[in-house]
Backbone as a ProteinNet text record, in pm:
[ID]
protein_1_A
[PRIMARY]
XXXXXXXXXXXXXXXXXXXXXXXXXXXXXXXXXXXXXXXXXXXXXXXXXXXXXXXXXXXXXXXXXXXXXXXXXXXXXXXXXXXXXXXXXXXXXXXXXXXXXXXXXXXXXXXXXXXXXXXXXXXXXXXXXXXXXXXXXXXXXXXXXXXXXXXXXXXXXXXXXXXXXXXXXXXXXXXXXXXXXXXXXXXXXXXXXXXXXXXXXXXXXXXXXXXXXXXXXXXXXXXXXXXXXXXXXXXXXXXXXXXXXXXXXXXXXXXXXXXXXXXXXXXXXXXXXXXXXXXXXXXXXXXXXXXXXXXXXXXXXXXX
[TERTIARY]
96.9	2.7	101.4	101.3	157.2	63.3	221.1	133.6	25.4	-31.4	-133.3	-265.3	-243.5	-382.3	-356.1	-308.9	-240.6	-306.2	-334.8	-372.6	-540.3	-566.6	-748.8	-764.1	-726.2	-804.8	-824.9	-729.5	-688.9	-815.2	-814.7	-836.6	-1053.6	-1062.5	-1215.7	-1287.3	-1181.3	-1173.9	-1127.8	-1094.1	-1029.6	-1116.5	-1174.2	-1281.4	-1418.8	-1493.5	-1563.5	-1584.8	-1479.3	-1476.2	-1473.6	-1525.7	-1560.8	-1685.9	-1698.9	-1839.2	-1973.1	-1917.2	-2106.5	-2114.1	-1985.4	-2059.9	-2076.9	-1997.2	-2073.9	-2189.6	-2247.7	-2444.6	-2519.9	-2402.5	-2532.2	-2521.8	-2472.4	-2428.1	-2528	-2489.1	-2577.1	-2791.8	-2770	-2910.1	-2977.2	-2897.8	-2901.4	-2910.8	-2817.9	-2822.2	-2922.8	-2941.3	-3083.1	-3168.8	-3169.1	-3286.9	-3312.9	-3167.7	-3137.9	-3076.4	-3018.9	-2928.9	-2795.2	-2693	-2550.3	-2532.1	-2397.9	-2406.6	-2211.7	-2197.6	-2018.8	-1949.1	-2093.3	-2059.8	-2036.6	-2051.9	-2038.2	-1892.1	-1790.8	-1630.9	-1701.4	-1761.3	-1820.2	-1905.7	-1952.5	-2023.9	-1990.6	-1882.9	-1754.5	-1667.8	-1643.3	-1547	-1635.7	-1766.6	-1841.8	-1882.2	-1904	-1900.9	-1748.7	-1645.5	-1512.5	-1542.5	-1557.5	-1496.9	-1612.4	-1779.4	-1878.3	-1841.3	-1823.5	-1802.3	-1706.6	-1583.4	-1486.7	-1429.8	-1508.7	-1519.2	-1683.9	-1733.5	-1851.8	-1810.2	-1703.4	-1669.8	-1598.4	-1456.6	-1401.3	-1431.7	-1590.6	-1603	-1677.1	-1750	-1820.5	-1816.9	-1688.9	-1642.5	-1763.6	-1844	-1965.5	-1930.3	-1872.7	-1882.8	-2027.4	-2119.5	-2239.1	-2280.1	-2226	-2284.9	-2207.5	-2105	-2032.5	-2086.9	-2109.2	-2186.6	-2248.6	-2360.8	-2506.6	-2485	-2360.6	-2311.7	-2272.8	-2158.1	-2106.7	-2184.6	-2373.3	-2474.5	-2542.9	-2556	-2612.1	-2500.2	-2372.2	-2283.3	-2328.9	-2332.5	-2334.1	-2484.5	-2553.4	-2688.3	-2739	-2732.4	-2689.9	-2624.2	-2543.2	-2473.5	-2542.3	-2626.9	-2691.6	-2800.3	-2908.8	-3031.9	-2968.3	-2865.1	-2808.3	-2845.7	-2765	-2738.9	-2859.7	-2962	-3155	-3159.7	-3185.8	-3233.1	-3212.1	-3065.7	-2986.6	-3028.1	-3052.5	-3097.6	-3233.2	-3284.9	-3440.7	-3531	-3463.9	-3598.8	-3571.5	-3481.1	-3444.3	-3339.4	-3386.4	-3301.9	-3167.2	-3093.3	-2960.9	-2880.7	-2777.4	-2681	-2592.9	-2607	-2546.4	-2466	-2369.7	-2215.5	-2177.9	-2218.1	-2114.5	-2217.7	-2303.9	-2345.1	-2271.6	-2249.8	-2177.2	-2010.8	-1939.5	-1858.7	-1824.4	-1985.1	-1945.3	-1941.7	-2044.7	-2038.1	-1961.7	-1810.9	-1740.3	-1647.8	-1610.4	-1530.1	-1604.9	-1683	-1744.5	-1688.9	-1756.5	-1734.5	-1573.9	-1483.1	-1387.9	-1317.6	-1307.2	-1316.2	-1364.4	-1494.5	-1540.7	-1479.8	-1423.3	-1382.9	-1260.2	-1172.2	-1044.4	-1066.2	-1125.7	-1081.5	-1143.7	-1241.7	-1272	-1273.1	-1173.4	-1082	-947.6	-869.1	-783.6	-743.4	-865.8	-837.2	-863.7	-852.3	-901.2	-776.2	-683.8	-575.7	-478.4	-418.3	-329.9	-407.1	-529.1	-609.9	-566.5	-666.4	-663.3	-833	-896.8	-949.6	-979.5	-1076.7	-1088.1	-1143.8	-1057.2	-1139.8	-1274.6	-1331.5	-1433.9	-1297.3	-1352.3	-1219.5	-1317.1	-1270.5	-1283.1	-1377.6	-1498.4	-1533.5	-1547.4	-1448.5	-1405.1	-1594	-1687.6	-1793.5	-1791.9	-1848.8	-1761.8	-1844	-1708.9	-1789.5	-1755.3	-1782.7	-1759.9	-1596.3	-1566.3	-1397.1	-1308.9	-1339.7	-1265.8	-1255.1	-1340.4	-1311.7	-1206	-1150.4	-1023.9	-984.7	-900.7	-832.1	-985.8	-1077	-1184.7	-1232.3	-1246.5	-1305.2	-1181.3	-1097.7	-1023.5	-1038.3	-1101.5	-1042.3	-1206.6	-1315.4	-1450.2	-1522.6	-1463.6	-1565.4	-1464.3	-1390.5	-1295.1	-1256.5	-1360.4	-1351.2	-1482.4	-1459.7	-1589.5	-1662.8	-1755.4	-1923.1	-1992.4	-1908.6	-1942.2	-1897.4	-1837.6	-1750.5	-1921.7	-1976.3	-2040.9	-2163.4	-2214.5	-2298	-2335.4	-2175.3	-2192.7	-2252.5	-2229.3	-2276.3	-2366	-2471.6	-2639.4	-2672.1	-2637.8	-2678.3	-2669.5	-2558.1	-2583.8	-2654.9	-2702.7	-2790.9	-2966.3	-3002.8	-3147.6	-3144.6	-2998.5	-3055.4	-3082.2	-3024.7	-3058.3	-3202.3	-3223.4	-3391.8	-3473.3	-3451.6	-3518	-3502.2	-3426.1	-3442.6	-3505.3	-3510.1	-3637.6	-3675.8	-3688.8	-3821.8	-3883.8	-3915.1	-3987.9	-4072.6	-4193.7	-4225.9	-4143.4	-4098.9	-4044	-3921	-3838.8	-3759.7	-3771.2	-3894.6	-3937.4	-4021.6	-4032.1	-4096.8	-3932.6	-3860.9	-3723.9	-3584.2	-3639.4	-3579.6	-3636.5	-3775.5	-3912.6	-3834.1	-3838.6	-3802.8	-3671.1	-3592.5	-3467	-3469.8	-3589	-3612.1	-3705.1	-3784.3	-3894.7	-3972.4	-3945.5	-4008.2	-4161	-4157.6	-4252.7	-4404.2	-4363.7	-4443.6	-4497.4	-4392.3	-4435.5	-4522.6	-4512.8	-4578.8	-4689.5	-4698.8	-4853.4	-4966.3	-4899.4	-4910	-4962.2	-4935.7	-4976.2	-4903.8	-4790.7	-4608.5	-4559.6	-4477.5	-4357.5	-4246.1	-4185	-4078.5	-3976.7	-4012.3	-3907.3	-3885.3	-3996.4	-4005.2	-3900	-3895.8	-3816.9	-3662.2	-3676.6	-3472.4	-3480.7	-3522.5	-3508.9	-3478.6	-3509.4	-3490.1	-3347.3	-3393.7	-3317.2	-3145.2	-3112.3	-2997	-2935.3	-3046.5	-3030.9	-2955.9	-3069.1	-3002.4	-2894.8	-2853.6	-2747.8	-2644.8	-2612.4	-2511.4	-2468.5	-2638.9	-2647.1	-2526.4	-2547.1	-2433.7	-2304.1	-2301.7	-2111.3	-2058.3	-2124	-2140.3	-2025.6	-2152.9	-2111.3	-2010	-2010	-1894.2	-1729.8	-1759.7	-1623	-1631.5	-1751	-1753.3	-1645.6	-1676.7	-1598.9	-1508.9	-1417.2	-1245.8	-1218.1	-1248.6	-1210.2	-1187	-1300.4	-1296.6	-1319.1	-1247.9	-1280.2	-1126.2	-1092.6	-1003.9	-848.1	-876.6	-815	-796	-887.1	-850.3	-814.4	-828.8	-765.3	-810.9	-803.4	-846.7	-758.8	-772.7	-626.4	-748.2	-701.6	-753	-738.7	-887.9	-906.9	-856.6	-906	-849.6	-919.6	-1030.2	-1085.7	-974.4	-920.5	-793	-890.6	-1021.9	-1015.7	-1104.6	-1196.2	-1225.6	-1411.1	-1428.7	-1594.9	-1632.1	-1486.7	-1510.4	-1443.8	-1385.2	-1372.5	-1481.6	-1602.9	-1692.6	-1811.2	-1798.4	-1871.2	-1805.2	-1704.8	-1631.5	-1686.7	-1706.7	-1733.8	-1824.1	-1964.7	-2020.8	-2121	-2041.7	-2019.6	-1961.3	-1820.6	-1802.8	-1892.2	-1993.2	-2097.3	-2177.3	-2197.1	-2318	-2448.1	-2476.4	-2565.1	-2617.1	-2502.4	-2547.6	-2485.7	-2593.4	-2549.8	-2364.5	-2426.6	-2318.1	-2163.8	-2234.3	-2103.6	-1998.8	-2082	-2030.4	-1932	-1989.5	-1885.5	-1781	-1761.3	-1661.6	-1532.1	-1622.2	-1572.2	-1455.2	-1583.9	-1457.2	-1365.9	-1408.6	-1326.2	-1199.3	-1226	-1083.5	-995.7	-1071.3	-953	-938.5	-1002.3	-956.3	-831.4	-799.4	-724	-594.9	-596.3	-482.2	-413.1	-517.1	-481.8	-432.9	-479	-373	-272.6	-282.2	-150.9	-72.7	-55.7	-20.7	59.9	32.6	36.4	183.7	103.3	178.7	311.3	330.1	446.9	589.3	499.5	564.8	614.4	526.4	509.8	649.3	655.9	772.1	907.8	903.9	1019.9	1070	942.6	982.1	990	1116.5	1191	1094.1	980.7	898.2	860.5	891.6	886.3	743.6	747.8	666.2	475.8	519	411.3	358.6	448.9	381.2	296.3	368.8	239.3	128.7	109.8	20.1	-114.5	-15.3	-110.2	-189.4	-122.5	-196.8	-327.7	-353.5	-529.2	-605.1	-578.6	-613.9	-605.5	-463.8	-468.6	-490	-560.2	-594.8	-776.5	-800	-994.3	-994.4	-885.7	-878.9	-846.8	-802.3	-748.2	-939.3	-937.7	-1086.4	-1249.2	-1221.8	-1296.5	-1316.7	-1145	-1135.8	-1217	-1160.3	-1248.5	-1360.3	-1454.2	-1614.9	-1649.3	-1639.2	-1775.6	-1803.2	-1805.6	-1813.6	-1950.7	-1912.6	-2022.4	-2120.6	-2134.3	-2267	-2328.9	-2250.8	-2357.5	-2536.1	-2485.8	-2692.7	-2687.4	-2706.9	-2810.4	-2806.6	-2758.7	-2773.6	-2896.6	-2928.3	-3058.5	-3066.7	-3192	-3238.3	-3215.1	-3253.5	-3298.4	-3173.7	-3057.8	-2932	-2876.8	-2883.3	-2863.4	-2886	-3010.5	-3068.5	-2976.1	-2992.3	-2913.4	-2794.5	-2681.9	-2577.9	-2551.3	-2621.5	-2607	-2683	-2790.1	-2736.6	-2671.8	-2624.2	-2466.7	-2355.1	-2328.5	-2235.3	-2147.6	-2136.1	-2111.9	-2075.4
-136.4	31.4	122.7	192.1	318.6	449.7	541.1	653.1	725.3	756.8	877.1	696.4	611	502.1	485.8	525.5	530.3	651.8	792.8	925.3	907.9	838.7	848	763	643.7	535	644.3	662.7	748.3	886.4	921.8	1020.4	1014	893.1	829.7	823.2	731.4	700.6	789.4	937	986	1129.4	1170.8	1208.7	1200.7	1112.2	1024.6	1116.8	1099.9	1166	1340.2	1424.7	1527.8	1535.4	1455.2	1413.1	1379.2	1293.7	1281.6	1414.2	1484.4	1587.8	1717.8	1764.3	1805.1	1795.6	1689.5	1679.4	1696.2	1642.6	1719.3	1869	1897.5	2103.5	2146.3	2038	2112	2101.7	2031.2	1956.2	2109.9	2084.4	2185.5	2374.8	2415	2543.4	2543.8	2433.4	2461.8	2458.8	2495.1	2484.4	2608.4	2695.3	2835.5	2826.3	2717.2	2731.2	2752	2807.3	2750.6	2647.1	2537.5	2454.6	2524.4	2551.3	2532.3	2434.9	2395.1	2325.1	2183.9	2203.9	2049.5	1983.1	2053.8	2014.3	1936.4	2011.1	1876.6	1789	1817.1	1681.4	1574.4	1614.2	1492.7	1427.5	1530	1449.6	1417.7	1461.4	1330.8	1202.6	1162.2	1086.6	984.8	1089.5	972.8	912.9	952.1	929.8	803.3	836.9	800.5	616.2	613.8	552.8	409.3	532.5	456.2	348.5	465.5	409.7	274	275.2	197	90.9	88	-49.9	-55.8	-33.2	-62.2	-192.6	-110.4	-195.8	-295.4	-339.3	-360.5	-527.4	-461.9	-502.9	-524.5	-403.4	-459	-369.7	-311.2	-235.3	-118.1	-184.6	-135.7	-72.5	-91.8	-20.6	56.5	94.1	202.9	286.2	264.6	354.2	409.3	320.6	357.5	552.5	478.9	567.2	711.8	668.6	779.3	904.1	834.6	902.7	938.1	937.8	969	1094.5	1090.8	1194.4	1315.6	1211.1	1395.9	1441.3	1373.4	1433.5	1466.5	1452.8	1542.2	1601.6	1678.8	1810.1	1894.9	1872.3	1947.8	1983.8	1839.2	1916.5	2011	2000.3	2142.7	2289	2231.7	2360.4	2402.7	2305.2	2327.1	2418	2354.3	2421.2	2586.1	2569.4	2735.7	2811.1	2769.2	2861.8	2915.5	2831.5	2788.5	2833.3	2735.2	2736.2	2871.5	2948.2	3055.4	3113.2	3153.7	3294.3	3325.5	3196.7	3274.9	3235.5	3308.4	3350.3	3250.9	3184.7	3135.4	3040.8	3117.9	3178.6	3121.4	3188.3	3183.2	3031	3008.5	2875.2	2734.9	2773.6	2663.2	2643.3	2736.3	2764.8	2747.9	2756	2734.7	2562.2	2464.2	2338.8	2264.1	2363.3	2306.9	2296.1	2404.7	2413.8	2316	2282.5	2200.1	2044.6	2039.7	1877.3	1841.3	1979.3	1945.4	1915.5	1970.9	1943.4	1822	1808.4	1663.8	1553.3	1541.3	1448	1432.2	1583.1	1506.2	1507.1	1477.9	1477.1	1271.9	1285.8	1080.9	1017	1080.6	981.8	977.7	1026.3	994.2	869.5	810.4	677.9	580.3	630	578.7	552.2	666.1	677.2	544	511	389.9	222.3	259.7	121.1	64.2	-51.3	-102.5	-170.8	-120.5	-155.9	-293.7	-314.2	-415.3	-305.2	-231.8	-124	-206.5	-53.7	-100	-200.6	-343.5	-363.3	-356	-324.2	-265.7	-397.8	-361.2	-450.4	-418.9	-598.4	-518.3	-585.3	-489.6	-498.2	-616.2	-725.2	-832.5	-781.5	-800.9	-698.9	-592.1	-562.5	-387.3	-325.3	-426.7	-373.8	-402	-515.1	-504.7	-487.4	-309.1	-250.1	-161.7	-170.4	-138.1	58.7	19.6	173.9	265.7	228.4	272.4	210.3	18.9	-57.4	-17.4	-49.6	-76.5	46.3	201	295.1	333.8	309.1	311.3	213	160.1	-29.2	-123.2	-131.5	-139.6	-109.1	-12.6	52.4	13.2	109.5	47.4	126.3	-8.8	-35.4	140.5	231.1	379.4	483.3	432.4	484.4	488.7	288.8	265.1	333.7	419.3	470.5	534.3	650.5	768.7	805.4	741.5	740.4	729.2	651	657	774.1	802.5	957.2	1082.1	1117.7	1149.3	1190	1062.8	1074.7	1067.5	993.8	1040.6	1206.4	1272.6	1326.8	1444.7	1447.4	1533.7	1451.1	1372.4	1292.4	1370.4	1344.2	1411.2	1612	1619.1	1768.5	1851	1806	1809.2	1728.6	1641.8	1541	1484.2	1539.3	1540	1675.9	1630	1743.2	1751.4	1697.3	1737.2	1791.6	1787.8	1830.9	1988.8	2012.8	2169.9	2212.9	2176.6	2271.7	2277.8	2191.8	2238.5	2342.3	2344	2458.3	2585.2	2550	2690.2	2732.1	2635.7	2661.9	2815.2	2757.4	2814.4	2935.6	2975.4	3092.7	3176.2	3084.7	3211	3121.1	3104.7	3035.5	3120.8	3239.5	3273.5	3256.3	3248.8	3199.2	3083.1	2984.3	2828.4	2813.3	2947.1	2879.9	3006.2	3020.1	3108.6	3027.7	2898.5	2797.5	2694.3	2710.7	2581.6	2486.6	2514.5	2493.1	2466	2440.7	2420.3	2434.3	2578.2	2624.2	2607.2	2605.1	2583.4	2411.6	2344.8	2168.9	2110.6	2239.8	2150.2	2213.6	2348.8	2342.8	2276.3	2209.2	2082.3	1986.8	1940.7	1851.7	1828.4	1916.6	1969.2	1926	2035.7	2046.4	1935.1	1855.9	1754.5	1605.5	1568.4	1476.7	1531.6	1677.7	1675.3	1686.7	1697.9	1682.6	1556.6	1476.4	1302.4	1269.8	1301.2	1249.5	1322.7	1437.7	1495.8	1399.8	1306.7	1253	1132.7	1051.1	964.1	967.1	1089.8	1173.3	1116	1133	1096.3	940.9	910.2	741	661.2	758	706.4	742	813.7	865.3	827.3	771.1	679.8	563.9	501.2	384.5	295.3	379.1	313.5	376.8	527	580.1	580	583.2	607.1	480.6	454.5	350.3	340.5	424.1	449.3	605.6	593.9	770.3	805.7	941.6	1086.8	1193.8	1290.8	1409.4	1465.2	1559.3	1662.4	1603.8	1453.8	1382.7	1452.4	1528.4	1569.7	1702.7	1764.1	1842.9	1975.9	2017.1	2093.9	2045	1925.1	1883	1922.1	1962.7	1968.7	2147.6	2235.5	2354.3	2347.5	2231.4	2229.5	2170	2116.2	2022	2158.8	2251.4	2433.3	2437.4	2502.2	2535.5	2484.7	2334.9	2289.2	2302.9	2287.4	2343.2	2480.7	2562.2	2708.5	2672.8	2628	2618.2	2516.2	2482.4	2353.6	2422.6	2508	2626.3	2582	2468.2	2424.6	2321.2	2221.7	2144.6	2000.4	1861.4	1770.5	1695.1	1732	1634	1738.5	1851.8	1925.6	1966.5	1877.7	1865.1	1773.6	1654.4	1509.9	1556.3	1621.8	1669	1809.6	1841.4	1914.8	1815	1729.6	1678.5	1613.2	1523.7	1419.8	1470.9	1601.4	1695.2	1710.2	1776.2	1772.7	1690	1548.8	1390.9	1346.4	1406.7	1358.7	1448.9	1581.8	1671.7	1587.5	1587.6	1531.1	1358.1	1276.6	1140.1	1146.5	1307.3	1284	1349.5	1447.2	1473.7	1329.4	1253.9	1058.9	1031.4	1037.2	931.9	991.6	1094.8	1199.1	1184.1	1164.3	1161.1	1025.5	906.8	802.6	730.3	821.9	808.3	889.8	939.9	1073.1	1172.5	1216.1	1324.7	1437.4	1538.8	1626.3	1738.4	1746.2	1887.6	1912.3	2035.5	2024.8	1956.4	1954.6	1813.2	1947	2059.2	2167.9	2200.5	2217.6	2223.6	2138.2	1970.1	1848.7	1883.6	1935.9	1958.9	2039.1	2111.6	2255.1	2253.8	2166.3	2138.1	2143.6	2014.9	2021.9	2120.1	2193.4	2332.2	2460.5	2455.5	2588.9	2522.6	2400.6	2376.5	2428.9	2340.4	2422.2	2611	2702.9	2837.8	2872.3	2776.8	2837.2	2803.2	2719	2650.3	2749.8	2783.1	2890.9	3035.3	3081.9	3162.5	3184.6	3082.8	3095.8	3091.2	2985.9	2976.9	3000.7	3072.3	3129.4	3256.8	3302.9	3367.1	3344.6	3253.1	3233.1	3165.8	3115.8	3019.2	3145.3	3246.3	3373.6	3353.6	3398.8	3380.3	3257.8	3139.3	3079.1	3037	3110	3143.1	3148.4	3015.5	3000.9	3136.2	3229.7	3365	3378.7	3277.1	3272.2	3299.7	3192	3139.6	3319.1	3388.9	3484.8	3578.5	3611.3	3684.8	3705.3	3561.2	3482	3559.9	3526.1	3577	3700.7	3762	3931.9	3982	3897.1	3924.1	3903.7	3774.1	3743	3834	3938.6	4026.5	3999.8	3882.6	3792.5	3836.9
10.3	9.9	-11.6	-99.6	-101.8	-17.4	-19.6	91	18.8	-83.4	-98.5	-62.9	-115.4	-54.1	129.7	164.3	353.8	347.7	271.9	304.5	277.4	153.4	173.7	255.6	236.4	397.4	502.8	538.2	709.4	647	554.7	553.6	554.7	514.8	517.3	694.2	751	909.4	971	968.6	1052.8	954.5	904.9	846.2	937.4	905.9	963	1155.7	1218	1302.6	1311.9	1184.3	1204.4	1138	1030.9	977	1081.5	1129.4	1175.6	1283.2	1373.8	1460.2	1369.4	1242.6	1120.1	1115.8	1072.6	1082.1	1151.6	1256.8	1415.5	1412.1	1372.5	1392.3	1295.3	1162.3	1023.1	1109.2	1129	1240.8	1292	1404.5	1453.6	1380.9	1326.3	1276	1183.6	1068.9	1022.4	1117	1236.9	1275.1	1399.5	1331.5	1393.5	1507.2	1530.2	1690	1637.6	1688.2	1660.9	1809.8	1773.3	1899.9	1905.4	1970.2	2011.6	2113.6	2133.9	2239.6	2186.1	2073.3	1951.7	1978	2051.9	2115	2211.7	2357.1	2429.3	2467.4	2309.2	2326.2	2271.9	2218.7	2130.9	2216.5	2391.4	2454.2	2520.1	2535.8	2624	2552.8	2416.7	2354.2	2381.4	2360.7	2306.4	2463.8	2582.8	2723.7	2706.7	2704	2715.1	2667.1	2547.5	2471.7	2532.6	2536.9	2569.8	2731	2821.9	2925.5	2943.5	2877.6	2890.1	2794.7	2691.9	2620.6	2698.3	2742	2896.2	2973.2	3030.5	3152.6	3069.4	3022.5	3047.7	2892.4	2804.5	2717.6	2615	2601.6	2454	2359.4	2268.4	2188.1	2124.3	2139.7	2092.3	2229.5	2336.8	2512	2526.6	2409.6	2416	2284.7	2195.8	2099.2	2209.1	2218.1	2293.4	2438.2	2490.2	2595.5	2538.3	2417.5	2280.3	2264.5	2228.4	2166.9	2302.6	2389	2558.5	2594.6	2601.2	2618.1	2581.6	2431.5	2360.2	2371.5	2376.7	2383.7	2486	2596.9	2747	2733	2654.5	2662.5	2520.4	2465.7	2350.8	2445.1	2509.9	2617.8	2707.8	2739.7	2820.2	2727.7	2675.9	2535.9	2501.4	2467.2	2467.1	2541.2	2699.2	2773	2782.7	2813.2	2820.2	2730.4	2578.4	2444.4	2437	2419.4	2377	2429.5	2585.1	2688	2809.9	2822	2935.1	2812.6	2729.4	2594	2621.3	2640.9	2729	2569.2	2575.8	2454.5	2365.9	2258.8	2232.5	2181.6	2181.7	2218.2	2330.7	2417.9	2526.1	2590.5	2562.8	2617.4	2621.3	2436.6	2406.5	2422	2495	2530.5	2645.1	2739.7	2895.9	2915.7	2811.6	2771.7	2731.9	2687.1	2637.5	2750.8	2784.3	2916.5	2997.1	3020.6	3161.2	3131	2977.6	2949.2	2938.7	2921.4	2887.7	3063.3	3104.6	3291.8	3361.4	3316.8	3358.2	3312.3	3200.1	3129.6	3135	3161.2	3255.7	3350.1	3443.4	3562.3	3554.8	3516	3504.1	3420.1	3306.8	3206.7	3234.8	3378.3	3366.1	3426.5	3479.8	3511.8	3412.7	3298.7	3140.6	3026.4	3085.4	3027.2	3035.2	2919.3	2924.2	2950	2935.5	2974.6	2789.3	2801.1	2678.6	2627.4	2549.5	2539	2312.8	2271.2	2172.7	2076.2	1998.9	1867.8	1833.3	1730	1671.6	1526.3	1465.6	1331.3	1221.6	1138.5	974.6	893.7	844.6	837.2	621.4	569	386	370	275.9	244.9	69	95.1	-10.2	-145.4	-220.4	-345.7	-436.2	-284.4	-323	-262.4	-222.3	-152.5	-228.3	-326.7	-420.1	-557.1	-554.9	-648.6	-694.3	-800.2	-740.1	-723.4	-645.1	-581.5	-489.6	-528.4	-444.7	-329.8	-405.4	-272.8	-179.2	-182.4	-32	79.2	-10.7	65.8	150.6	53.5	110.2	150.9	141.5	185.1	259	333.7	467.4	540.8	593.8	707.6	825.9	928.3	1073	1089.4	1095.5	1120.2	1105.2	1229.5	1181.4	1057.3	1044.2	868	802.2	778.6	672.5	736.2	873.5	911	870.1	849.6	838	660.9	572.6	460	449.9	544.6	541.8	564.1	653.6	752.1	684.6	532.5	509.4	399.8	334.2	261.2	341	461.1	549.7	634.1	587	612.1	511.7	388.1	276.6	246.1	286.4	261.8	306.2	461	510.4	497.3	476.9	442.7	320.2	207.9	169.1	71.9	154.2	41	158.7	274.6	417.9	505.1	523.6	579.5	751.7	756.6	893.3	871.2	742.4	731.9	629.4	608.7	546.9	684.5	799.9	907.6	973.4	922.8	1024.6	1007.6	847.7	772.8	797.9	806.1	835.6	980	1072.8	1188.1	1187.8	1151	1055.9	1007.3	927.7	879.6	974.7	967.7	1021.8	1116	1277	1374.6	1401.3	1360.3	1418.2	1315.8	1227.4	1077.5	1094.7	1156.5	1253	1367	1446.8	1573.4	1497.6	1427.1	1347.8	1336.3	1227.9	1150.3	1278.4	1423.3	1461.8	1547.2	1451.4	1457.7	1593.1	1659.2	1813.7	1786.8	1715.6	1702.1	1799.6	1944.8	2032.5	2074.5	1981.7	2079.4	1909.5	1798.6	1699.1	1703.2	1764.9	1853.7	1944.7	2001.1	2111.8	2090.4	1972	1905.4	1829.7	1736.4	1680	1757.8	1828.2	1930.6	2004.5	2020.3	2103.8	2037.2	1890.4	1821.3	1730.3	1725.1	1661.6	1769.8	1871.2	1986.5	1984.4	1986.8	1995.4	1871.8	1759.9	1600.1	1645.9	1739.1	1816.6	1904.2	1982.1	2068.2	1964	1868.3	1807.5	1706.5	1701.2	1622.9	1757.6	1861.1	1985.4	1936.2	2017.1	1997.7	1890.1	1755.3	1652	1650.3	1703	1769	1857.8	1942.7	2041.1	2106.9	2011.6	2025	1889.1	1770.7	1611.9	1540.4	1546.3	1481.2	1545.8	1700.3	1752.9	1856.1	1858.8	1971.6	2128.3	2161.7	2319.9	2344	2463.3	2548	2607.9	2584.9	2678.6	2683.3	2712.7	2754.4	2665	2620.2	2511.9	2420.3	2379.9	2244.2	2175.7	2149.4	2095.9	1936.3	2062.1	1998.8	1916.7	1925	1848	1736	1742.9	1626.7	1606.6	1739.8	1772.6	1629.5	1650.9	1637.5	1472.8	1426.6	1288.1	1246.5	1282.5	1183.8	1220.4	1353.4	1307	1161.2	1143.3	1068.8	928	932.1	805.9	754	812	816.7	731.4	795.7	708.6	582.7	531.6	469.2	330.8	396.4	339.1	297.8	304.1	313.8	322.6	459.6	507	427.9	321.6	285.7	285.7	318.8	334.9	273.9	185.4	90.7	68.5	59.1	70.8	239.6	343.7	492.2	483.2	404.2	389.6	295	214.2	109.9	277.8	347.2	383.7	477.4	552.1	651.5	626.8	493.6	430.9	419.2	363.5	336.3	401.6	583.2	707.7	753.6	723.8	717.1	657.3	487.4	407.2	481.3	476	550.1	694.7	761.5	903.5	871	750.7	767.1	630.2	549.6	571.5	593.6	719.8	803.3	833.6	963.9	996.3	911.6	800	660.9	586.5	606.4	614.1	724.1	857.1	998	956	919.8	902.6	809.9	768.1	618.1	644.8	772.1	776.6	722.2	611.8	582.3	705.1	694.7	741.6	738.9	830.9	846.1	989.1	1026.7	1201.2	1203.6	1398.7	1377.2	1402.5	1491.4	1468.4	1352.3	1297.6	1133.8	1067.8	1128.2	1065.7	1138.4	1283.6	1352.1	1321.4	1308.1	1229.7	1073.1	1038.1	891.1	804.9	927.9	903.9	954.6	1029.6	1086.1	962	925.6	815.3	718.4	662.8	591.7	552.5	681.1	712.4	719.7	766.2	710	649.7	525.4	353.7	299.1	308.8	268.5	347.1	471.8	497	423.6	406.8	343	182.4	103.3	-39.7	-72.8	54.6	-8.1	119.8	244	332.7	271.9	199.5	120.5	48.8	-11.6	-112.6	-56.8	121.4	105.5	219.2	265.9	287.6	277	161.8	137	162.8	168.9	227.6	404.5	433.6	610	688.2	718.2	796.6	867.2	853.4	847.7	1027.7	1052.7	1250.2	1332.5	1242.2	1256.6	1283.5	1204.7	1140.5	1262.7	1287.6	1377.4	1527.2	1564.3	1708.5	1688.9	1590.4	1610	1585.7	1531.3	1599.4	1695.9	1737.9	1932.5	1978.5	1977.8	2068	2018.9	1919	1895.7	1774.1	1696.2	1613.5	1506.6
[MASK]
++++++++++++++++++++++++++++++++++++++++++++++++++++++++++++++++++++++++++++++++++++++++++++++++++++++++++++++++++++++++++++++++++++++++++++++++++++++++++++++++++++++++++++++++++++++++++++++++++++++++++++++++++++++++++++++++++++++++++++++++++++++++++++++++++++++++++++++++++++++++++++++++++++++++++++++++

C-alpha cells in the first residue's frame, strides 16, 4: 500500500470523526441554533463510549453511551438557549469548558487502559473495486453509518414534511408558530439530536479511529465541525466533502511523519487546521446567502 492510499484510507476514517458532529451541527443550525458546545459533546461521547466499552466489553453499549453523552450536552445547550433565552455563543463555550473539565477528571483513570476497538469490515464485492474499494469499503461500522446518514439527512431536509418544518424554523420560527407549529420543540429536538451525533463522532474517534482515550483527545475537532458546516453552506453532501478534506490532510500529516519526512512536528500538527482556514477563506462568503435567517438574527444578538 503506497502513501497516497494510506492517506485516503485514513482520511475517510479520520474524516468520519468530523463528519458525524458536522452533520449534527448542520441539523442544529438548520433549526436556527449554533452549538459551539459540539466540542464538549464530542468529548462526552468519546469518554462515555470508551468507558462503557472498557468496563462492559460491549462495543454496542459503548456506542450507545457515546450518543447519550453527546445528547446530554445538547439538551443542556437547548435548555439554556431555547428555554431560557441564553446567549448561544456563551452557552456553547461554557458547556465545552465544563465537558473538558469533567472528562479530564473522570477520564484520567482510563488513560493507558486497553479495549478492543471497532474492527474494519470489508464489504464483499465492493471491497474489490479497484482503488476505491479498499478506501471506502474496508472501514468500521460507524464509517458506513455515516454514509447512510448523509443520504438520510439530505432526504429528510428536502423531501419530507419534517425537514420542511425544520428549515422553516431556522428561517421564520414566528411563522411556524403562527401556523400551529412548535418552533421551540423543533429546536430542542434538533440541538439534542445534533449533539447526539457529535457524541457519536467522539465515539468513532475513541473506540474506532484512535482506539484509546486521553484527555482533550478531540483537539478542537468540534470547532472544525462547526467550520465545515459554514464551508458547506448548510448542505449535507458538501459537509461530507469538507469533513473528508480535513481527514485527508490529517492523515497526510501522519503518513509524512511515518515516512520520515523532515518537517517540523508543530507544522505537521497544524496542517489540518491551516487547510480548514484556507477553505473557509475561499468559500465562506459564497455560502453566506444560504445562512438560516433565524441563525443570523441569533448571532447578531450575540455580537458576532
